[in-house]
Amino acid sequence: DAEITQSPRHKITETGRQVTLACHQTWNHNNMFWYRQDLGHGLRLIHYSYGVQDTNKGEVSDGYSVSRSNTEDLPLTLESAASSQTSVYFCASSVTGNTEAFFGQGTRLTVV
Amino acid sequence: GENVEQHPSTLSVQEGDSAVIKCTYSDSASNYFPWYKQELGKRPQLIIDIRSNVGEKKDQRIAVTLNKTAKHFSLHITETQPEDSAVYFCAASRRTGTASKLTFGTGTRLQVTL
Protein backbone atom coordinates (compact mmCIF):
# COMPACT_ATOMS: atom_id res chain seq x y z
CA ASP A 1 0.00 0.00 0.00
CA ALA A 2 1.12 3.55 -0.69
CA GLU A 3 2.11 5.39 2.44
CA ILE A 4 4.18 8.14 4.01
CA THR A 5 6.89 7.18 6.48
CA GLN A 6 9.20 9.11 8.74
CA SER A 7 12.47 8.07 10.30
CA PRO A 8 13.67 7.91 12.93
CA ARG A 9 10.58 7.78 15.19
CA HIS A 10 12.57 9.00 18.17
CA LYS A 11 15.88 10.80 18.38
CA ILE A 12 17.95 12.42 21.10
CA THR A 13 20.73 14.73 20.02
CA GLU A 14 23.05 17.28 21.54
CA THR A 15 22.92 21.02 21.15
CA GLY A 16 24.87 22.18 18.11
CA ARG A 17 24.74 18.92 16.18
CA GLN A 18 23.30 18.67 12.69
CA VAL A 19 20.27 16.40 12.47
CA THR A 20 18.33 15.15 9.46
CA LEU A 21 14.81 13.76 9.67
CA ALA A 22 13.64 11.66 6.75
CA CYS A 23 10.24 11.67 5.06
CA HIS A 24 9.34 9.28 2.24
CA GLN A 25 6.02 8.94 0.43
CA THR A 26 5.02 6.42 -2.20
CA TRP A 27 1.88 8.16 -3.49
CA ASN A 28 3.74 10.27 -6.05
CA HIS A 29 2.28 13.39 -4.40
CA ASN A 30 3.61 16.72 -5.62
CA ASN A 31 3.05 18.60 -2.37
CA MET A 32 5.05 17.81 0.76
CA PHE A 33 5.17 19.63 4.08
CA TRP A 34 7.00 19.64 7.39
CA TYR A 35 5.20 20.71 10.58
CA ARG A 36 6.25 20.85 14.20
CA GLN A 37 3.77 20.20 16.98
CA ASP A 38 4.14 21.87 20.36
CA LEU A 39 1.65 22.13 23.20
CA GLY A 40 -0.36 25.30 22.87
CA HIS A 41 0.84 26.00 19.34
CA GLY A 42 -0.82 23.29 17.31
CA LEU A 43 0.84 22.38 14.03
CA ARG A 44 3.14 25.02 12.64
CA LEU A 45 4.53 24.90 9.11
CA ILE A 46 8.33 24.76 8.83
CA HIS A 47 9.00 24.23 5.11
CA TYR A 48 7.06 22.96 2.13
CA SER A 49 7.56 21.88 -1.46
CA TYR A 50 5.24 21.80 -4.45
CA GLY A 51 7.50 19.67 -6.61
CA VAL A 52 11.05 18.58 -7.42
CA GLN A 53 13.58 21.37 -6.87
CA ASP A 54 10.89 23.57 -5.29
CA THR A 55 11.17 24.55 -1.61
CA ASN A 56 9.51 27.31 0.40
CA LYS A 57 9.78 28.69 3.92
CA GLY A 58 6.93 28.33 6.35
CA GLU A 59 6.14 30.38 9.45
CA VAL A 60 8.86 28.82 11.65
CA SER A 61 11.70 28.09 9.20
CA ASP A 62 14.66 29.62 11.07
CA GLY A 63 17.28 26.95 11.82
CA TYR A 64 15.77 24.41 9.39
CA SER A 65 16.35 23.54 5.74
CA VAL A 66 14.87 21.10 3.21
CA SER A 67 15.75 19.86 -0.24
CA ARG A 68 13.59 18.11 -2.86
CA SER A 69 15.68 16.12 -5.31
CA ASN A 70 12.91 13.65 -6.18
CA THR A 71 9.16 13.31 -5.79
CA GLU A 72 9.25 10.79 -2.95
CA ASP A 73 11.51 12.45 -0.36
CA LEU A 74 11.65 15.70 1.62
CA PRO A 75 14.36 15.47 4.29
CA LEU A 76 14.37 18.11 7.03
CA THR A 77 17.76 19.26 8.35
CA LEU A 78 18.39 21.09 11.59
CA GLU A 79 21.66 22.81 10.87
CA SER A 80 22.71 23.32 14.50
CA ALA A 81 20.20 21.80 16.90
CA ALA A 82 18.91 23.99 19.73
CA SER A 83 16.85 23.09 22.81
CA SER A 84 14.00 25.19 21.37
CA GLN A 85 13.78 22.66 18.55
CA THR A 86 12.73 19.87 20.90
CA SER A 87 9.37 18.94 19.45
CA VAL A 88 7.33 16.38 17.56
CA TYR A 89 7.83 16.72 13.81
CA PHE A 90 5.26 15.64 11.25
CA CYS A 91 5.74 15.27 7.54
CA ALA A 92 2.68 15.39 5.28
CA SER A 93 1.87 15.12 1.59
CA SER A 94 -1.05 15.89 -0.69
CA VAL A 95 -1.68 15.15 -4.35
CA THR A 96 -2.59 18.72 -5.23
CA GLY A 97 -3.96 21.91 -3.72
CA ASN A 98 -6.92 21.87 -1.32
CA THR A 99 -7.02 18.10 -0.99
CA GLU A 100 -6.47 15.80 1.96
CA ALA A 101 -3.03 15.98 3.51
CA PHE A 102 -1.72 12.61 4.72
CA PHE A 103 0.58 12.68 7.71
CA GLY A 104 3.51 10.49 8.64
CA GLN A 105 3.74 8.86 12.07
CA GLY A 106 5.81 11.68 13.50
CA THR A 107 9.36 11.99 14.87
CA ARG A 108 9.92 12.93 18.49
CA LEU A 109 13.14 14.93 18.66
CA THR A 110 14.81 15.84 21.94
CA VAL A 111 17.74 18.25 21.96
CA VAL A 112 19.79 18.09 25.16
CA GLY B 1 -0.35 35.25 5.84
CA GLU B 2 -3.32 33.26 7.08
CA ASN B 3 -4.10 33.15 10.80
CA VAL B 4 -6.49 30.60 12.27
CA GLU B 5 -7.84 30.86 15.79
CA GLN B 6 -9.56 27.93 17.49
CA HIS B 7 -11.73 27.75 20.60
CA PRO B 8 -12.05 26.27 23.12
CA SER B 9 -8.66 24.76 23.87
CA THR B 10 -10.27 22.06 26.02
CA LEU B 11 -13.80 20.71 26.04
CA SER B 12 -15.34 18.11 28.31
CA VAL B 13 -18.75 16.62 27.51
CA GLN B 14 -20.76 13.69 28.76
CA GLU B 15 -21.30 10.74 26.50
CA GLY B 16 -24.29 11.35 24.29
CA ASP B 17 -24.05 15.14 24.44
CA SER B 18 -23.05 17.34 21.54
CA ALA B 19 -19.69 19.12 21.13
CA VAL B 20 -18.98 22.27 19.14
CA ILE B 21 -15.55 23.61 18.21
CA LYS B 22 -15.20 27.00 16.55
CA CYS B 23 -12.53 28.52 14.32
CA THR B 24 -11.99 31.89 12.68
CA TYR B 25 -9.66 32.70 9.80
CA SER B 26 -8.16 35.93 8.54
CA ASP B 27 -7.55 35.46 4.79
CA SER B 28 -10.77 36.11 2.88
CA ALA B 29 -9.26 34.23 -0.10
CA SER B 30 -9.12 30.94 1.84
CA ASN B 31 -11.43 28.42 0.24
CA TYR B 32 -10.75 25.04 1.85
CA PHE B 33 -11.39 24.17 5.51
CA PRO B 34 -10.53 20.68 6.75
CA TRP B 35 -10.77 19.24 10.23
CA TYR B 36 -8.26 16.73 11.56
CA LYS B 37 -8.52 14.38 14.53
CA GLN B 38 -5.43 13.30 16.43
CA GLU B 39 -5.68 10.49 18.93
CA LEU B 40 -3.06 10.25 21.65
CA GLY B 41 0.31 9.32 20.20
CA LYS B 42 -1.05 9.07 16.67
CA ARG B 43 -0.84 11.12 13.51
CA PRO B 44 -3.53 13.70 12.55
CA GLN B 45 -6.17 12.30 10.22
CA LEU B 46 -8.79 14.08 8.15
CA ILE B 47 -12.34 13.60 9.40
CA ILE B 48 -14.28 16.11 7.30
CA ASP B 49 -13.65 19.09 5.07
CA ILE B 50 -15.68 21.86 3.47
CA ARG B 51 -15.06 24.14 0.53
CA SER B 52 -16.08 27.77 0.28
CA ASN B 53 -18.92 27.14 -2.15
CA VAL B 54 -20.79 25.10 0.48
CA GLY B 55 -22.32 26.29 3.75
CA GLU B 56 -22.72 22.98 5.54
CA LYS B 57 -21.57 19.39 5.21
CA LYS B 58 -22.55 16.32 7.22
CA ASP B 59 -21.07 12.87 7.62
CA GLN B 60 -22.99 10.72 10.08
CA ARG B 61 -22.46 12.25 13.54
CA ILE B 62 -20.16 15.05 12.44
CA ALA B 63 -20.97 18.23 10.57
CA VAL B 64 -19.14 21.37 9.61
CA THR B 65 -20.64 24.79 8.95
CA LEU B 66 -18.99 27.70 7.19
CA ASN B 67 -19.84 31.41 7.34
CA LYS B 68 -17.71 33.13 4.71
CA THR B 69 -18.97 36.60 5.56
CA ALA B 70 -17.92 36.29 9.19
CA LYS B 71 -14.89 34.15 8.30
CA HIS B 72 -15.65 31.42 10.76
CA PHE B 73 -16.37 27.71 10.61
CA SER B 74 -17.39 25.16 13.20
CA LEU B 75 -17.27 21.42 13.85
CA HIS B 76 -20.31 19.79 15.40
CA ILE B 77 -20.22 16.29 16.87
CA THR B 78 -23.53 14.83 17.99
CA GLU B 79 -24.16 11.84 20.26
CA THR B 80 -20.56 11.86 21.43
CA GLN B 81 -18.88 8.58 22.28
CA PRO B 82 -15.71 7.80 24.28
CA GLU B 83 -13.84 7.11 21.03
CA ASP B 84 -14.43 10.75 20.04
CA SER B 85 -11.94 11.75 22.76
CA ALA B 86 -8.97 13.27 20.91
CA VAL B 87 -7.42 16.55 19.85
CA TYR B 88 -9.20 18.23 16.95
CA PHE B 89 -7.52 20.73 14.63
CA CYS B 90 -9.17 23.07 12.18
CA ALA B 91 -7.24 24.41 9.21
CA ALA B 92 -7.61 26.78 6.29
CA SER B 93 -5.95 27.13 2.91
CA ARG B 94 -6.38 28.78 -0.45
CA ARG B 95 -5.50 27.11 -3.68
CA THR B 96 -3.30 28.62 -6.36
CA GLY B 97 -3.09 26.21 -9.30
CA THR B 98 -2.02 22.89 -7.81
CA ALA B 99 -0.51 24.51 -4.73
CA SER B 100 -1.93 25.18 -1.31
CA LYS B 101 -0.67 24.96 2.26
CA LEU B 102 -2.67 24.40 5.39
CA THR B 103 -2.60 26.80 8.34
CA PHE B 104 -3.79 25.06 11.48
CA GLY B 105 -5.52 26.25 14.59
CA THR B 106 -3.99 25.48 17.98
CA GLY B 107 -6.22 22.48 18.63
CA THR B 108 -9.07 21.48 20.96
CA ARG B 109 -8.71 18.60 23.37
CA LEU B 110 -12.11 16.90 23.58
CA GLN B 111 -12.78 14.60 26.51
CA VAL B 112 -15.94 12.49 26.44
CA THR B 113 -16.81 11.24 29.90
CA LEU B 114 -19.04 8.28 30.74
Coordinates of N, CA, C and O in Angstrom, one line a residue, chain A residues 4 9 30-31 33 35 37 39-43 45 48 50 59 90 94-105, chain B residues 31-32 36 38 41-46 49 51 87 89 93-95 97-107 109:
Chain A
I4 N 3.2 7.1 3.7 CA 4.2 8.1 4.0 C 4.9 7.7 5.3 O 4.2 7.4 6.3
R9 N 11.8 7.4 14.4 CA 10.6 7.8 15.2 C 10.9 8.6 16.4 O 10.2 9.4 16.9
N30 N 2.7 15.6 -5.3 CA 3.6 16.7 -5.6 C 3.9 17.5 -4.4 O 5.0 18.1 -4.2
N31 N 2.9 17.7 -3.5 CA 3.0 18.6 -2.4 C 3.5 17.9 -1.1 O 3.0 16.8 -0.8
F33 N 5.1 18.6 3.0 CA 5.2 19.6 4.1 C 5.9 19.1 5.3 O 5.8 17.9 5.6
Y35 N 5.8 20.0 9.5 CA 5.2 20.7 10.6 C 5.9 20.3 11.9 O 6.4 19.2 12.0
Q37 N 4.9 20.2 16.1 CA 3.8 20.2 17.0 C 4.3 20.4 18.4 O 5.0 19.6 18.9
L39 N 2.8 21.9 22.4 CA 1.7 22.1 23.2 C 1.3 23.6 23.2 O 2.2 24.5 23.4
G40 N 0.1 23.9 22.9 CA -0.4 25.3 22.9 C -0.2 26.0 21.6 O -0.6 27.1 21.4
H41 N 0.6 25.4 20.6 CA 0.8 26.0 19.3 C 0.2 25.2 18.2 O 0.3 25.7 17.0
G42 N -0.3 24.1 18.4 CA -0.8 23.3 17.3 C 0.2 22.8 16.4 O 1.4 22.5 16.8
L43 N -0.1 22.8 15.1 CA 0.8 22.4 14.0 C 1.3 23.6 13.3 O 0.5 24.3 12.7
L45 N 3.9 25.3 10.4 CA 4.5 24.9 9.1 C 6.0 25.4 9.1 O 6.3 26.6 9.4
Y48 N 7.9 23.7 3.0 CA 7.1 23.0 2.1 C 7.6 23.0 0.7 O 8.4 23.8 0.3
Y50 N 6.3 22.1 -3.5 CA 5.2 21.8 -4.5 C 5.7 20.9 -5.6 O 5.0 20.7 -6.6
E59 N 6.2 29.3 8.4 CA 6.1 30.4 9.4 C 7.2 30.2 10.5 O 7.6 31.2 11.2
F90 N 6.1 16.4 12.2 CA 5.3 15.6 11.2 C 5.5 16.1 9.8 O 5.6 17.2 9.5
S94 N 0.3 15.8 0.0 CA -1.0 15.9 -0.7 C -0.8 15.9 -2.2 O 0.2 16.3 -2.7
V95 N -1.8 15.3 -2.9 CA -1.7 15.1 -4.3 C -1.7 16.5 -5.1 O -0.9 16.7 -6.0
T96 N -2.5 17.4 -4.6 CA -2.6 18.7 -5.2 C -3.2 19.7 -4.2 O -3.4 19.3 -3.1
G97 N -3.5 20.9 -4.7 CA -4.0 21.9 -3.7 C -5.4 21.6 -3.2 O -6.2 21.0 -3.9
N98 N -5.6 22.0 -2.0 CA -6.9 21.9 -1.3 C -7.5 20.5 -1.4 O -8.7 20.2 -1.7
T99 N -6.6 19.5 -1.1 CA -7.0 18.1 -1.0 C -6.4 17.6 0.3 O -5.6 18.2 0.9
E100 N -6.9 16.4 0.7 CA -6.5 15.8 2.0 C -5.0 15.7 2.1 O -4.3 15.3 1.1
A101 N -4.4 16.2 3.2 CA -3.0 16.0 3.5 C -2.9 14.7 4.4 O -3.6 14.6 5.4
F102 N -2.0 13.8 4.0 CA -1.7 12.6 4.7 C -0.4 12.8 5.5 O 0.6 13.2 5.0
F103 N -0.5 12.5 6.8 CA 0.6 12.7 7.7 C 1.4 11.4 8.0 O 0.8 10.3 8.0
G104 N 2.7 11.6 8.2 CA 3.5 10.5 8.6 C 3.3 10.3 10.1 O 2.5 10.9 10.8
Q105 N 4.0 9.3 10.7 CA 3.7 8.9 12.1 C 4.3 9.8 13.1 O 4.0 9.8 14.3
Chain B
N31 N -10.3 29.1 0.8 CA -11.4 28.4 0.2 C -11.5 26.9 0.5 O -12.3 26.2 0.0
Y32 N -10.7 26.5 1.5 CA -10.8 25.0 1.8 C -10.5 24.9 3.3 O -9.5 25.5 3.9
Y36 N -9.1 17.9 11.3 CA -8.3 16.7 11.6 C -8.4 16.3 13.0 O -8.6 17.1 13.9
Q38 N -6.7 13.9 16.0 CA -5.4 13.3 16.4 C -5.6 12.6 17.8 O -5.8 13.2 18.8
G41 N -0.8 10.0 20.7 CA 0.3 9.3 20.2 C 0.2 8.9 18.7 O 1.1 8.2 18.2
K42 N -0.9 9.4 18.1 CA -1.1 9.1 16.7 C -0.9 10.3 15.8 O -0.7 11.4 16.2
R43 N -1.0 10.0 14.5 CA -0.8 11.1 13.5 C -2.2 11.8 13.3 O -3.2 11.2 13.5
P44 N -2.2 13.1 12.9 CA -3.5 13.7 12.6 C -4.1 13.0 11.3 O -3.4 12.7 10.4
Q45 N -5.5 12.9 11.4 CA -6.2 12.3 10.2 C -7.4 13.1 9.9 O -8.1 13.6 10.8
L46 N -7.6 13.3 8.6 CA -8.8 14.1 8.1 C -10.1 13.4 8.5 O -10.3 12.2 8.3
D49 N -14.1 17.8 5.6 CA -13.7 19.1 5.1 C -14.8 19.8 4.3 O -15.8 19.2 4.0
R51 N -15.6 23.1 1.4 CA -15.1 24.1 0.5 C -15.9 25.4 0.6 O -17.1 25.3 1.0
V87 N -7.7 15.1 20.2 CA -7.4 16.5 19.9 C -7.9 16.8 18.4 O -7.6 16.0 17.5
F89 N -8.1 19.5 15.2 CA -7.5 20.7 14.6 C -8.3 21.2 13.4 O -8.7 20.4 12.6
S93 N -6.9 26.9 4.0 CA -6.0 27.1 2.9 C -6.6 27.8 1.7 O -7.9 27.7 1.6
R94 N -5.9 28.3 0.8 CA -6.4 28.8 -0.4 C -5.5 28.2 -1.6 O -4.3 28.1 -1.4
R95 N -6.2 27.8 -2.6 CA -5.5 27.1 -3.7 C -5.1 28.1 -4.8 O -5.9 28.9 -5.2
G97 N -3.5 27.3 -8.4 CA -3.1 26.2 -9.3 C -3.2 24.9 -8.6 O -4.2 24.5 -8.1
T98 N -2.0 24.2 -8.5 CA -2.0 22.9 -7.8 C -1.4 23.0 -6.4 O -1.2 22.1 -5.7
A99 N -1.2 24.3 -6.0 CA -0.5 24.5 -4.7 C -1.4 25.0 -3.7 O -2.3 25.8 -4.0
S100 N -1.3 24.6 -2.5 CA -1.9 25.2 -1.3 C -1.2 24.6 -0.1 O -0.7 23.5 -0.1
K101 N -1.3 25.4 1.0 CA -0.7 25.0 2.3 C -1.7 25.2 3.4 O -2.3 26.3 3.4
L102 N -1.7 24.3 4.3 CA -2.7 24.4 5.4 C -2.1 25.2 6.5 O -0.9 25.0 6.9
T103 N -2.9 26.1 7.1 CA -2.6 26.8 8.3 C -3.5 26.3 9.4 O -4.8 26.3 9.2
F104 N -3.0 25.7 10.5 CA -3.8 25.1 11.5 C -4.1 26.0 12.7 O -3.3 26.9 13.0
G105 N -5.2 25.7 13.3 CA -5.5 26.3 14.6 C -4.7 25.5 15.7 O -4.0 24.6 15.4
T106 N -4.8 26.0 16.9 CA -4.0 25.5 18.0 C -4.5 24.2 18.6 O -3.9 23.6 19.5
G107 N -5.7 23.8 18.2 CA -6.2 22.5 18.6 C -7.2 22.6 19.8 O -7.1 23.5 20.6
R109 N -8.7 19.9 22.8 CA -8.7 18.6 23.4 C -10.1 18.3 23.9 O -10.6 18.9 24.8

